[in-house]
Amino acid sequence: MSATATATTTSLASGHRLGGDEFKPDQTLEDFDGYKFSPIREAQVSREMVTRYMNDMLYYAESDVVIVGCGSAGLSCAWELSKDPSLKIAIIEQSVSPGGGCWLGGQLFSAMIVRKPADKFLDELEVPYEEKENYVVVKHAALFTSTILSKLLMRPNVKLFNATAVEDLIVKNGKVSGVVTNWTLVTLNHNTQSCMDPNVIEAKVVVSGTGHDGPMGASGVKRLESIGLIKENKGMLSLDMNAAEDDIVRYTREVVPGMVVTGMELAELDGAPRMGPTFGAMLISGQKAAYAARASLARQAQEEQA
């Protein structure tokens, strides 16, 4: 063990912080004495919350792209699409906390393994990692999630509607033309109460990335199957990391007019293996899904002009 490593180990073991210049905080404890916030009325808070959310619902009622599922594939798709400021992008996430499985590594471990060459996507986001021969390691999966979320949600053409479920699809003449939404708690409790009618968002393209687990897993392709727009889903195969990641990227596509499928939802559709705690395919599948959505938008524009 090197002298530096020994010093670091001793420092940590003894409870002392690492070396360097002495830290000098910007304030003292006494600076917080008498701290007071600006006054506000409770009604003002309610009006701000309600007005802003309802205005978002009005604005995004017609969107260019709706992304269903805000896991690693959905986030990556939204990031790539949002580079075009002319696109209006709505993200629907059934959970209170977006991010899906990419908040955690495998079996609740925290590291995120990304096989090369998908590390280039991390470079674009400026997510730091540890370099290995054939892969890189992000020290905590939440570092990726928080970074892409914060950068994505600062873009003016993106709105995330979380705690919201997609109950159904809008389908016209064999083309997916939007989604049917409701509060997630309502969707999960339809059997316990009288009917509560949903809402809708019309969209030129729907990107479905609802994954393979949980109450909404693979819900997009399952609905396509139930209405006869696709053949029977093959179901996800057992784990094979090397085959799985290549398959997920290869299968990412527009499966029916107006609907692109990305991420692990494709494993349920096409019978691809599950991949376990490696995330490279999620990032690149999401990125490819954005290109598939752009191609669909371009094709639809040409059809409208014809």
PDB file of C-alpha atoms in Angstrom:
ATOM      1  CA  MET A   1       0.000   0.000   0.000  1.00  0.00           C
ATOM      2  CA  SER A   2       1.382   3.423  -0.934  1.00  0.00           C
ATOM      3  CA  ALA A   3       2.095   6.151   1.632  1.00  0.00           C
ATOM      4  CA  THR A   4      -0.767   8.209   0.213  1.00  0.00           C
ATOM      5  CA  ALA A   5      -3.185   5.314   0.467  1.00  0.00           C
ATOM      6  CA  THR A   6      -1.999   4.593   4.029  1.00  0.00           C
ATOM      7  CA  ALA A   7      -2.481   8.219   5.061  1.00  0.00           C
ATOM      8  CA  THR A   8      -5.928   8.302   3.499  1.00  0.00           C
ATOM      9  CA  THR A   9      -6.952   5.049   5.192  1.00  0.00           C
ATOM     10  CA  THR A  10      -5.654   6.256   8.577  1.00  0.00           C
ATOM     11  CA  SER A  11      -7.375   9.594   8.140  1.00  0.00           C
ATOM     12  CA  LEU A  12     -10.723   7.984   7.372  1.00  0.00           C
ATOM     13  CA  ALA A  13     -10.386   5.350  10.069  1.00  0.00           C
ATOM     14  CA  SER A  14      -9.646   7.963  12.748  1.00  0.00           C
ATOM     15  CA  GLY A  15     -12.701   9.973  11.763  1.00  0.00           C
ATOM     16  CA  HIS A  16     -10.754  12.920  10.393  1.00  0.00           C
ATOM     17  CA  ARG A  17     -11.508  14.498   7.055  1.00  0.00           C
ATOM     18  CA  LEU A  18      -9.033  14.269   4.186  1.00  0.00           C
ATOM     19  CA  GLY A  19      -6.166  16.727   3.903  1.00  0.00           C
ATOM     20  CA  GLY A  20      -6.149  20.041   2.101  1.00  0.00           C
ATOM     21  CA  ASP A  21      -6.658  23.699   2.913  1.00  0.00           C
ATOM     22  CA  GLU A  22      -8.660  24.408   6.027  1.00  0.00           C
ATOM     23  CA  PHE A  23     -12.327  24.816   5.178  1.00  0.00           C
ATOM     24  CA  LYS A  24     -13.830  28.191   6.024  1.00  0.00           C
ATOM     25  CA  PRO A  25     -17.634  28.351   5.763  1.00  0.00           C
ATOM     26  CA  ASP A  26     -19.324  31.411   4.303  1.00  0.00           C
ATOM     27  CA  GLN A  27     -21.372  32.058   7.433  1.00  0.00           C
ATOM     28  CA  THR A  28     -21.272  31.518  11.174  1.00  0.00           C
ATOM     29  CA  LEU A  29     -23.836  29.729  13.303  1.00  0.00           C
ATOM     30  CA  GLU A  30     -24.914  33.085  14.708  1.00  0.00           C
ATOM     31  CA  ASP A  31     -25.784  34.333  11.215  1.00  0.00           C
ATOM     32  CA  PHE A  32     -28.916  32.171  11.367  1.00  0.00           C
ATOM     33  CA  ASP A  33     -30.201  33.857  14.493  1.00  0.00           C
ATOM     34  CA  GLY A  34     -33.431  35.682  13.695  1.00  0.00           C
ATOM     35  CA  TYR A  35     -33.565  34.286  10.154  1.00  0.00           C
ATOM     36  CA  LYS A  36     -36.933  35.214   8.660  1.00  0.00           C
ATOM     37  CA  PHE A  37     -38.641  34.422   5.347  1.00  0.00           C
ATOM     38  CA  SER A  38     -40.524  36.928   3.223  1.00  0.00           C
ATOM     39  CA  PRO A  39     -44.274  36.909   4.005  1.00  0.00           C
ATOM     40  CA  ILE A  40     -46.707  34.968   1.826  1.00  0.00           C
ATOM     41  CA  ARG A  41     -50.384  34.068   1.968  1.00  0.00           C
ATOM     42  CA  GLU A  42     -51.358  30.403   1.842  1.00  0.00           C
ATOM     43  CA  ALA A  43     -53.760  31.128  -1.015  1.00  0.00           C
ATOM     44  CA  GLN A  44     -50.872  32.494  -3.072  1.00  0.00           C
ATOM     45  CA  VAL A  45     -49.060  29.169  -2.800  1.00  0.00           C
ATOM     46  CA  SER A  46     -52.154  27.261  -3.901  1.00  0.00           C
ATOM     47  CA  ARG A  47     -52.772  29.587  -6.832  1.00  0.00           C
ATOM     48  CA  GLU A  48     -49.179  29.277  -8.038  1.00  0.00           C
ATOM     49  CA  MET A  49     -49.244  25.474  -7.839  1.00  0.00           C
ATOM     50  CA  VAL A  50     -52.639  25.029  -9.473  1.00  0.00           C
ATOM     51  CA  THR A  51     -52.237  27.699 -12.161  1.00  0.00           C
ATOM     52  CA  ARG A  52     -48.853  26.477 -13.326  1.00  0.00           C
ATOM     53  CA  TYR A  53     -49.868  22.827 -13.430  1.00  0.00           C
ATOM     54  CA  MET A  54     -53.147  23.479 -15.209  1.00  0.00           C
ATOM     55  CA  ASN A  55     -51.420  25.734 -17.735  1.00  0.00           C
ATOM     56  CA  ASP A  56     -48.988  22.883 -18.419  1.00  0.00           C
ATOM     57  CA  MET A  57     -51.897  20.491 -18.915  1.00  0.00           C
ATOM     58  CA  LEU A  58     -53.493  22.929 -21.354  1.00  0.00           C
ATOM     59  CA  TYR A  59     -50.274  23.531 -23.259  1.00  0.00           C
ATOM     60  CA  TYR A  60     -49.229  19.871 -23.526  1.00  0.00           C
ATOM     61  CA  ALA A  61     -52.723  18.567 -24.363  1.00  0.00           C
ATOM     62  CA  GLU A  62     -51.345  18.543 -27.907  1.00  0.00           C
ATOM     63  CA  SER A  63     -47.706  17.487 -28.003  1.00  0.00           C
ATOM     64  CA  ASP A  64     -45.264  16.423 -30.662  1.00  0.00           C
ATOM     65  CA  VAL A  65     -43.981  13.484 -28.629  1.00  0.00           C
ATOM     66  CA  VAL A  66     -45.280  11.815 -25.467  1.00  0.00           C
ATOM     67  CA  ILE A  67     -42.785   9.590 -23.667  1.00  0.00           C
ATOM     68  CA  VAL A  68     -44.411   7.009 -21.399  1.00  0.00           C
ATOM     69  CA  GLY A  69     -42.047   5.955 -18.634  1.00  0.00           C
ATOM     70  CA  CYS A  70     -39.275   8.082 -17.175  1.00  0.00           C
ATOM     71  CA  GLY A  71     -36.655   5.403 -16.555  1.00  0.00           C
ATOM     72  CA  SER A  72     -33.183   5.450 -18.061  1.00  0.00           C
ATOM     73  CA  ALA A  73     -34.424   4.772 -21.611  1.00  0.00           C
ATOM     74  CA  GLY A  74     -37.215   7.351 -21.401  1.00  0.00           C
ATOM     75  CA  LEU A  75     -34.883   9.957 -19.934  1.00  0.00           C
ATOM     76  CA  SER A  76     -32.269   9.335 -22.621  1.00  0.00           C
ATOM     77  CA  CYS A  77     -34.921   9.585 -25.334  1.00  0.00           C
ATOM     78  CA  ALA A  78     -36.250  12.840 -23.900  1.00  0.00           C
ATOM     79  CA  TRP A  79     -32.741  14.274 -23.634  1.00  0.00           C
ATOM     80  CA  GLU A  80     -31.981  13.541 -27.287  1.00  0.00           C
ATOM     81  CA  LEU A  81     -35.356  14.844 -28.510  1.00  0.00           C
ATOM     82  CA  SER A  82     -35.196  18.002 -26.424  1.00  0.00           C
ATOM     83  CA  LYS A  83     -32.156  19.181 -28.355  1.00  0.00           C
ATOM     84  CA  ASP A  84     -34.654  20.337 -30.998  1.00  0.00           C
ATOM     85  CA  PRO A  85     -36.338  23.367 -29.382  1.00  0.00           C
ATOM     86  CA  SER A  86     -39.225  23.198 -31.866  1.00  0.00           C
ATOM     87  CA  LEU A  87     -40.472  19.917 -30.377  1.00  0.00           C
ATOM     88  CA  LYS A  88     -43.004  19.879 -27.547  1.00  0.00           C
ATOM     89  CA  ILE A  89     -42.241  16.855 -25.338  1.00  0.00           C
ATOM     90  CA  ALA A  90     -44.415  15.513 -22.514  1.00  0.00           C
ATOM     91  CA  ILE A  91     -43.122  12.772 -20.218  1.00  0.00           C
ATOM     92  CA  ILE A  92     -45.611  10.617 -18.299  1.00  0.00           C
ATOM     93  CA  GLU A  93     -44.311   8.766 -15.239  1.00  0.00           C
ATOM     94  CA  GLN A  94     -46.516   6.615 -13.024  1.00  0.00           C
ATOM     95  CA  SER A  95     -44.236   6.953  -9.990  1.00  0.00           C
ATOM     96  CA  VAL A  96     -43.847   9.977  -7.758  1.00  0.00           C
ATOM     97  CA  SER A  97     -40.088   9.782  -8.342  1.00  0.00           C
ATOM     98  CA  PRO A  98     -38.952   9.557 -11.981  1.00  0.00           C
ATOM     99  CA  GLY A  99     -35.909   7.486 -12.853  1.00  0.00           C
ATOM    100  CA  GLY A 100     -37.136   3.907 -12.693  1.00  0.00           C
ATOM    101  CA  GLY A 101     -34.417   1.341 -12.116  1.00  0.00           C
ATOM    102  CA  CYS A 102     -31.597   3.797 -12.722  1.00  0.00           C
ATOM    103  CA  TRP A 103     -31.844   5.226  -9.203  1.00  0.00           C
ATOM    104  CA  LEU A 104     -30.198   2.003  -8.056  1.00  0.00           C
ATOM    105  CA  GLY A 105     -27.723  -0.562  -9.255  1.00  0.00           C
ATOM    106  CA  GLY A 106     -28.509  -4.270  -9.213  1.00  0.00           C
ATOM    107  CA  GLN A 107     -30.066  -5.721  -6.036  1.00  0.00           C
ATOM    108  CA  LEU A 108     -30.172  -2.255  -4.465  1.00  0.00           C
ATOM    109  CA  PHE A 109     -26.403  -1.815  -4.861  1.00  0.00           C
ATOM    110  CA  SER A 110     -25.579   1.717  -5.868  1.00  0.00           C
ATOM    111  CA  ALA A 111     -23.015   1.527  -8.681  1.00  0.00           C
ATOM    112  CA  MET A 112     -24.036   1.872 -12.319  1.00  0.00           C
ATOM    113  CA  ILE A 113     -22.231  -0.280 -14.900  1.00  0.00           C
ATOM    114  CA  VAL A 114     -22.204   1.070 -18.464  1.00  0.00           C
ATOM    115  CA  ARG A 115     -20.507  -0.966 -21.166  1.00  0.00           C
ATOM    116  CA  LYS A 116     -18.495   0.800 -23.824  1.00  0.00           C
ATOM    117  CA  PRO A 117     -19.075   2.555 -26.171  1.00  0.00           C
ATOM    118  CA  ALA A 118     -22.171   3.880 -24.342  1.00  0.00           C
ATOM    119  CA  ASP A 119     -19.819   5.856 -22.088  1.00  0.00           C
ATOM    120  CA  LYS A 120     -19.889   8.521 -24.803  1.00  0.00           C
ATOM    121  CA  PHE A 121     -23.465   9.297 -23.741  1.00  0.00           C
ATOM    122  CA  LEU A 122     -22.225   9.843 -20.176  1.00  0.00           C
ATOM    123  CA  ASP A 123     -19.512  12.145 -21.535  1.00  0.00           C
ATOM    124  CA  GLU A 124     -22.157  14.242 -23.248  1.00  0.00           C
ATOM    125  CA  LEU A 125     -24.003  14.650 -19.950  1.00  0.00           C
ATOM    126  CA  GLU A 126     -20.735  15.239 -18.053  1.00  0.00           C
ATOM    127  CA  VAL A 127     -21.410  12.349 -15.674  1.00  0.00           C
ATOM    128  CA  PRO A 128     -18.089  11.281 -14.074  1.00  0.00           C
ATOM    129  CA  TYR A 129     -17.108   7.628 -13.975  1.00  0.00           C
ATOM    130  CA  GLU A 130     -14.267   5.213 -13.289  1.00  0.00           C
ATOM    131  CA  GLU A 131     -12.639   3.829 -16.402  1.00  0.00           C
ATOM    132  CA  LYS A 132     -12.344   0.058 -16.917  1.00  0.00           C
ATOM    133  CA  GLU A 133     -11.219  -1.926 -19.982  1.00  0.00           C
ATOM    134  CA  ASN A 134     -14.624  -2.696 -21.511  1.00  0.00           C
ATOM    135  CA  TYR A 135     -16.938  -0.690 -19.299  1.00  0.00           C
ATOM    136  CA  VAL A 136     -17.144   2.277 -16.951  1.00  0.00           C
ATOM    137  CA  VAL A 137     -18.548   2.558 -13.428  1.00  0.00           C
ATOM    138  CA  VAL A 138     -20.608   5.505 -12.216  1.00  0.00           C
ATOM    139  CA  LYS A 139     -20.145   5.551  -8.437  1.00  0.00           C
ATOM    140  CA  HIS A 140     -23.891   5.823  -7.836  1.00  0.00           C
ATOM    141  CA  ALA A 141     -26.674   5.285 -10.339  1.00  0.00           C
ATOM    142  CA  ALA A 142     -28.472   8.282  -8.821  1.00  0.00           C
ATOM    143  CA  LEU A 143     -25.632  10.461 -10.087  1.00  0.00           C
ATOM    144  CA  PHE A 144     -26.702   9.670 -13.659  1.00  0.00           C
ATOM    145  CA  THR A 145     -30.394  10.052 -12.852  1.00  0.00           C
ATOM    146  CA  SER A 146     -30.090  13.347 -11.039  1.00  0.00           C
ATOM    147  CA  THR A 147     -27.760  14.806 -13.665  1.00  0.00           C
ATOM    148  CA  ILE A 148     -29.878  14.004 -16.704  1.00  0.00           C
ATOM    149  CA  LEU A 149     -33.100  14.923 -14.884  1.00  0.00           C
ATOM    150  CA  SER A 150     -31.856  18.322 -13.790  1.00  0.00           C
ATOM    151  CA  LYS A 151     -30.471  19.191 -17.223  1.00  0.00           C
ATOM    152  CA  LEU A 152     -33.515  17.855 -19.039  1.00  0.00           C
ATOM    153  CA  LEU A 153     -36.106  19.622 -16.894  1.00  0.00           C
ATOM    154  CA  MET A 154     -34.363  22.963 -17.346  1.00  0.00           C
ATOM    155  CA  ARG A 155     -35.151  22.816 -21.055  1.00  0.00           C
ATOM    156  CA  PRO A 156     -38.235  24.877 -21.922  1.00  0.00           C
ATOM    157  CA  ASN A 157     -39.778  22.333 -24.314  1.00  0.00           C
ATOM    158  CA  VAL A 158     -40.115  19.480 -21.788  1.00  0.00           C
ATOM    159  CA  LYS A 159     -42.756  18.807 -19.137  1.00  0.00           C
ATOM    160  CA  LEU A 160     -42.716  15.865 -16.726  1.00  0.00           C
ATOM    161  CA  PHE A 161     -46.094  14.738 -15.399  1.00  0.00           C
ATOM    162  CA  ASN A 162     -45.253  12.344 -12.577  1.00  0.00           C
ATOM    163  CA  ALA A 163     -47.665  10.349 -10.400  1.00  0.00           C
ATOM    164  CA  THR A 164     -49.612   9.996 -13.660  1.00  0.00           C
ATOM    165  CA  ALA A 165     -50.475   6.750 -15.430  1.00  0.00           C
ATOM    166  CA  VAL A 166     -51.209   5.979 -19.057  1.00  0.00           C
ATOM    167  CA  GLU A 167     -54.383   3.885 -18.959  1.00  0.00           C
ATOM    168  CA  ASP A 168     -54.872   3.509 -22.696  1.00  0.00           C
ATOM    169  CA  LEU A 169     -53.845   4.725 -26.125  1.00  0.00           C
ATOM    170  CA  ILE A 170     -55.614   6.968 -28.596  1.00  0.00           C
ATOM    171  CA  VAL A 171     -55.728   4.972 -31.852  1.00  0.00           C
ATOM    172  CA  LYS A 172     -57.167   6.258 -35.128  1.00  0.00           C
ATOM    173  CA  ASN A 173     -57.124   4.215 -38.327  1.00  0.00           C
ATOM    174  CA  GLY A 174     -54.381   1.946 -37.016  1.00  0.00           C
ATOM    175  CA  LYS A 175     -52.157   4.844 -35.909  1.00  0.00           C
ATOM    176  CA  VAL A 176     -51.343   5.671 -32.304  1.00  0.00           C
ATOM    177  CA  SER A 177     -52.274   9.329 -31.864  1.00  0.00           C
ATOM    178  CA  GLY A 178     -51.878   9.952 -28.152  1.00  0.00           C
ATOM    179  CA  VAL A 179     -52.407   8.606 -24.659  1.00  0.00           C
ATOM    180  CA  VAL A 180     -55.194   8.343 -22.105  1.00  0.00           C
ATOM    181  CA  THR A 181     -54.043   9.461 -18.649  1.00  0.00           C
ATOM    182  CA  ASN A 182     -55.188   9.422 -15.071  1.00  0.00           C
ATOM    183  CA  TRP A 183     -53.683   9.902 -11.632  1.00  0.00           C
ATOM    184  CA  THR A 184     -51.735   6.725 -10.823  1.00  0.00           C
ATOM    185  CA  LEU A 185     -53.594   6.165  -7.556  1.00  0.00           C
ATOM    186  CA  VAL A 186     -56.880   6.273  -9.453  1.00  0.00           C
ATOM    187  CA  THR A 187     -55.641   3.856 -12.120  1.00  0.00           C
ATOM    188  CA  LEU A 188     -54.454   1.375  -9.516  1.00  0.00           C
ATOM    189  CA  ASN A 189     -57.766   1.521  -7.657  1.00  0.00           C
ATOM    190  CA  HIS A 190     -60.415   1.359 -10.386  1.00  0.00           C
ATOM    191  CA  ASN A 191     -61.737  -1.844  -8.854  1.00  0.00           C
ATOM    192  CA  THR A 192     -62.319  -0.213  -5.485  1.00  0.00           C
ATOM    193  CA  GLN A 193     -64.350   2.830  -6.509  1.00  0.00           C
ATOM    194  CA  SER A 194     -66.826   4.087  -9.049  1.00  0.00           C
ATOM    195  CA  CYS A 195     -65.531   5.134 -12.456  1.00  0.00           C
ATOM    196  CA  MET A 196     -63.312   8.199 -12.592  1.00  0.00           C
ATOM    197  CA  ASP A 197     -62.977   9.304 -16.203  1.00  0.00           C
ATOM    198  CA  PRO A 198     -59.459   9.895 -17.552  1.00  0.00           C
ATOM    199  CA  ASN A 199     -57.820  12.721 -19.462  1.00  0.00           C
ATOM    200  CA  VAL A 200     -55.962  12.677 -22.791  1.00  0.00           C
ATOM    201  CA  ILE A 201     -52.874  14.018 -24.506  1.00  0.00           C
ATOM    202  CA  GLU A 202     -52.812  13.981 -28.289  1.00  0.00           C
ATOM    203  CA  ALA A 203     -49.402  13.376 -29.819  1.00  0.00           C
ATOM    204  CA  LYS A 204     -47.868  12.781 -33.217  1.00  0.00           C
ATOM    205  CA  VAL A 205     -45.587  10.104 -31.716  1.00  0.00           C
ATOM    206  CA  VAL A 206     -45.808   8.082 -28.505  1.00  0.00           C
ATOM    207  CA  VAL A 207     -42.588   6.546 -27.173  1.00  0.00           C
ATOM    208  CA  SER A 208     -43.324   3.681 -24.776  1.00  0.00           C
ATOM    209  CA  GLY A 209     -40.604   2.764 -22.298  1.00  0.00           C
ATOM    210  CA  THR A 210     -42.512   1.262 -19.394  1.00  0.00           C
ATOM    211  CA  GLY A 211     -40.012  -1.496 -18.623  1.00  0.00           C
ATOM    212  CA  HIS A 212     -40.808  -5.051 -17.638  1.00  0.00           C
ATOM    213  CA  ASP A 213     -41.593  -4.926 -13.907  1.00  0.00           C
ATOM    214  CA  GLY A 214     -44.155  -3.215 -11.724  1.00  0.00           C
ATOM    215  CA  PRO A 215     -47.853  -2.490 -12.182  1.00  0.00           C
ATOM    216  CA  MET A 216     -47.327  -0.655 -15.496  1.00  0.00           C
ATOM    217  CA  GLY A 217     -44.615  -2.945 -16.905  1.00  0.00           C
ATOM    218  CA  ALA A 218     -44.798  -3.359 -20.704  1.00  0.00           C
ATOM    219  CA  SER A 219     -48.234  -1.743 -20.610  1.00  0.00           C
ATOM    220  CA  GLY A 220     -47.808  -0.140 -24.033  1.00  0.00           C
ATOM    221  CA  VAL A 221     -47.130  -3.304 -25.996  1.00  0.00           C
ATOM    222  CA  LYS A 222     -49.674  -5.252 -23.948  1.00  0.00           C
ATOM    223  CA  ARG A 223     -52.331  -2.769 -25.018  1.00  0.00           C
ATOM    224  CA  LEU A 224     -51.236  -2.980 -28.657  1.00  0.00           C
ATOM    225  CA  GLU A 225     -51.590  -6.758 -28.428  1.00  0.00           C
ATOM    226  CA  SER A 226     -55.032  -6.599 -26.812  1.00  0.00           C
ATOM    227  CA  ILE A 227     -56.421  -4.419 -29.624  1.00  0.00           C
ATOM    228  CA  GLY A 228     -54.806  -6.500 -32.376  1.00  0.00           C
ATOM    229  CA  LEU A 229     -52.214  -4.026 -33.649  1.00  0.00           C
ATOM    230  CA  ILE A 230     -49.342  -6.416 -32.934  1.00  0.00           C
ATOM    231  CA  LYS A 231     -49.035 -10.173 -32.597  1.00  0.00           C
ATOM    232  CA  GLU A 232     -48.653 -11.886 -29.250  1.00  0.00           C
ATOM    233  CA  ASN A 233     -45.830 -10.613 -27.061  1.00  0.00           C
ATOM    234  CA  LYS A 234     -43.060 -13.193 -26.829  1.00  0.00           C
ATOM    235  CA  GLY A 235     -42.111 -12.460 -23.222  1.00  0.00           C
ATOM    236  CA  MET A 236     -38.744 -11.667 -21.713  1.00  0.00           C
ATOM    237  CA  LEU A 237     -36.084 -14.403 -21.703  1.00  0.00           C
ATOM    238  CA  SER A 238     -33.613 -15.278 -18.957  1.00  0.00           C
ATOM    239  CA  LEU A 239     -30.538 -13.192 -18.288  1.00  0.00           C
ATOM    240  CA  ASP A 240     -27.761 -12.926 -20.870  1.00  0.00           C
ATOM    241  CA  MET A 241     -26.004  -9.561 -20.640  1.00  0.00           C
ATOM    242  CA  ASN A 242     -24.003  -9.842 -23.844  1.00  0.00           C
ATOM    243  CA  ALA A 243     -26.999 -10.797 -25.981  1.00  0.00           C
ATOM    244  CA  ALA A 244     -29.519  -8.605 -24.153  1.00  0.00           C
ATOM    245  CA  GLU A 245     -27.921  -5.216 -24.615  1.00  0.00           C
ATOM    246  CA  ASP A 246     -27.279  -5.690 -28.325  1.00  0.00           C
ATOM    247  CA  ASP A 247     -30.826  -7.008 -28.814  1.00  0.00           C
ATOM    248  CA  ILE A 248     -32.491  -4.098 -27.015  1.00  0.00           C
ATOM    249  CA  VAL A 249     -30.727  -1.511 -29.167  1.00  0.00           C
ATOM    250  CA  ARG A 250     -31.361  -3.499 -32.355  1.00  0.00           C
ATOM    251  CA  TYR A 251     -35.073  -3.959 -31.630  1.00  0.00           C
ATOM    252  CA  THR A 252     -35.704  -0.276 -30.772  1.00  0.00           C
ATOM    253  CA  ARG A 253     -38.106   0.948 -33.456  1.00  0.00           C
ATOM    254  CA  GLU A 254     -41.507   2.285 -34.435  1.00  0.00           C
ATOM    255  CA  VAL A 255     -43.556  -0.885 -33.917  1.00  0.00           C
ATOM    256  CA  VAL A 256     -46.812   0.526 -35.305  1.00  0.00           C
ATOM    257  CA  PRO A 257     -47.443   3.915 -36.937  1.00  0.00           C
ATOM    258  CA  GLY A 258     -47.071   6.592 -34.291  1.00  0.00           C
ATOM    259  CA  MET A 259     -45.613   4.391 -31.540  1.00  0.00           C
ATOM    260  CA  VAL A 260     -41.951   3.750 -30.800  1.00  0.00           C
ATOM    261  CA  VAL A 261     -40.912   1.223 -28.148  1.00  0.00           C
ATOM    262  CA  THR A 262     -37.684   1.518 -26.160  1.00  0.00           C
ATOM    263  CA  GLY A 263     -35.847  -0.048 -23.241  1.00  0.00           C
ATOM    264  CA  MET A 264     -36.776  -3.268 -21.462  1.00  0.00           C
ATOM    265  CA  GLU A 265     -40.348  -3.135 -22.725  1.00  0.00           C
ATOM    266  CA  LEU A 266     -38.831  -4.480 -25.944  1.00  0.00           C
ATOM    267  CA  ALA A 267     -37.719  -7.625 -24.129  1.00  0.00           C
ATOM    268  CA  GLU A 268     -41.371  -8.421 -23.412  1.00  0.00           C
ATOM    269  CA  LEU A 269     -42.352  -7.670 -27.010  1.00  0.00           C
ATOM    270  CA  ASP A 270     -39.564  -9.430 -28.869  1.00  0.00           C
ATOM    271  CA  GLY A 271     -38.395 -12.148 -26.483  1.00  0.00           C
ATOM    272  CA  ALA A 272     -35.007 -10.588 -25.727  1.00  0.00           C
ATOM    273  CA  PRO A 273     -33.040 -11.723 -22.659  1.00  0.00           C
ATOM    274  CA  ARG A 274     -33.052  -9.607 -19.534  1.00  0.00           C
ATOM    275  CA  MET A 275     -29.772  -7.805 -18.935  1.00  0.00           C
ATOM    276  CA  GLY A 276     -29.459  -7.358 -15.187  1.00  0.00           C
ATOM    277  CA  PRO A 277     -27.650  -4.337 -13.741  1.00  0.00           C
ATOM    278  CA  THR A 278     -26.005  -2.982 -16.887  1.00  0.00           C
ATOM    279  CA  PHE A 279     -27.400   0.217 -18.316  1.00  0.00           C
ATOM    280  CA  GLY A 280     -25.640   0.926 -21.608  1.00  0.00           C
ATOM    281  CA  ALA A 281     -28.469  -0.448 -23.731  1.00  0.00           C
ATOM    282  CA  MET A 282     -30.987   1.692 -21.859  1.00  0.00           C
ATOM    283  CA  LEU A 283     -29.103   4.861 -22.738  1.00  0.00           C
ATOM    284  CA  ILE A 284     -28.532   3.982 -26.382  1.00  0.00           C
ATOM    285  CA  SER A 285     -31.988   2.466 -26.893  1.00  0.00           C
ATOM    286  CA  GLY A 286     -33.473   5.719 -25.611  1.00  0.00           C
ATOM    287  CA  GLN A 287     -31.228   7.713 -27.908  1.00  0.00           C
ATOM    288  CA  LYS A 288     -32.152   5.528 -30.881  1.00  0.00           C
ATOM    289  CA  ALA A 289     -35.835   5.845 -29.974  1.00  0.00           C
ATOM    290  CA  ALA A 290     -35.483   9.615 -30.321  1.00  0.00           C
ATOM    291  CA  TYR A 291     -34.147   9.152 -33.843  1.00  0.00           C
ATOM    292  CA  ALA A 292     -37.008   6.756 -34.625  1.00  0.00           C
ATOM    293  CA  ALA A 293     -39.462   9.360 -33.331  1.00  0.00           C
ATOM    294  CA  ARG A 294     -37.856  12.035 -35.512  1.00  0.00           C
ATOM    295  CA  ALA A 295     -38.144   9.744 -38.541  1.00  0.00           C
ATOM    296  CA  SER A 296     -41.825   9.169 -37.745  1.00  0.00           C
ATOM    297  CA  LEU A 297     -42.453  12.897 -37.422  1.00  0.00           C
ATOM    298  CA  ALA A 298     -40.735  13.530 -40.753  1.00  0.00           C
ATOM    299  CA  ARG A 299     -42.747  10.786 -42.465  1.00  0.00           C
ATOM    300  CA  GLN A 300     -46.002  12.107 -41.047  1.00  0.00           C
ATOM    301  CA  ALA A 301     -45.154  15.624 -42.239  1.00  0.00           C
ATOM    302  CA  GLN A 302     -44.548  14.309 -45.748  1.00  0.00           C
ATOM    303  CA  GLU A 303     -47.855  12.390 -45.683  1.00  0.00           C
ATOM    304  CA  GLU A 304     -49.733  15.529 -44.642  1.00  0.00           C
ATOM    305  CA  GLN A 305     -48.224  17.449 -47.572  1.00  0.00           C
ATOM    306  CA  ALA A 306     -49.034  14.714 -50.096  1.00  0.00           C
TER     307      ALA A 306
END
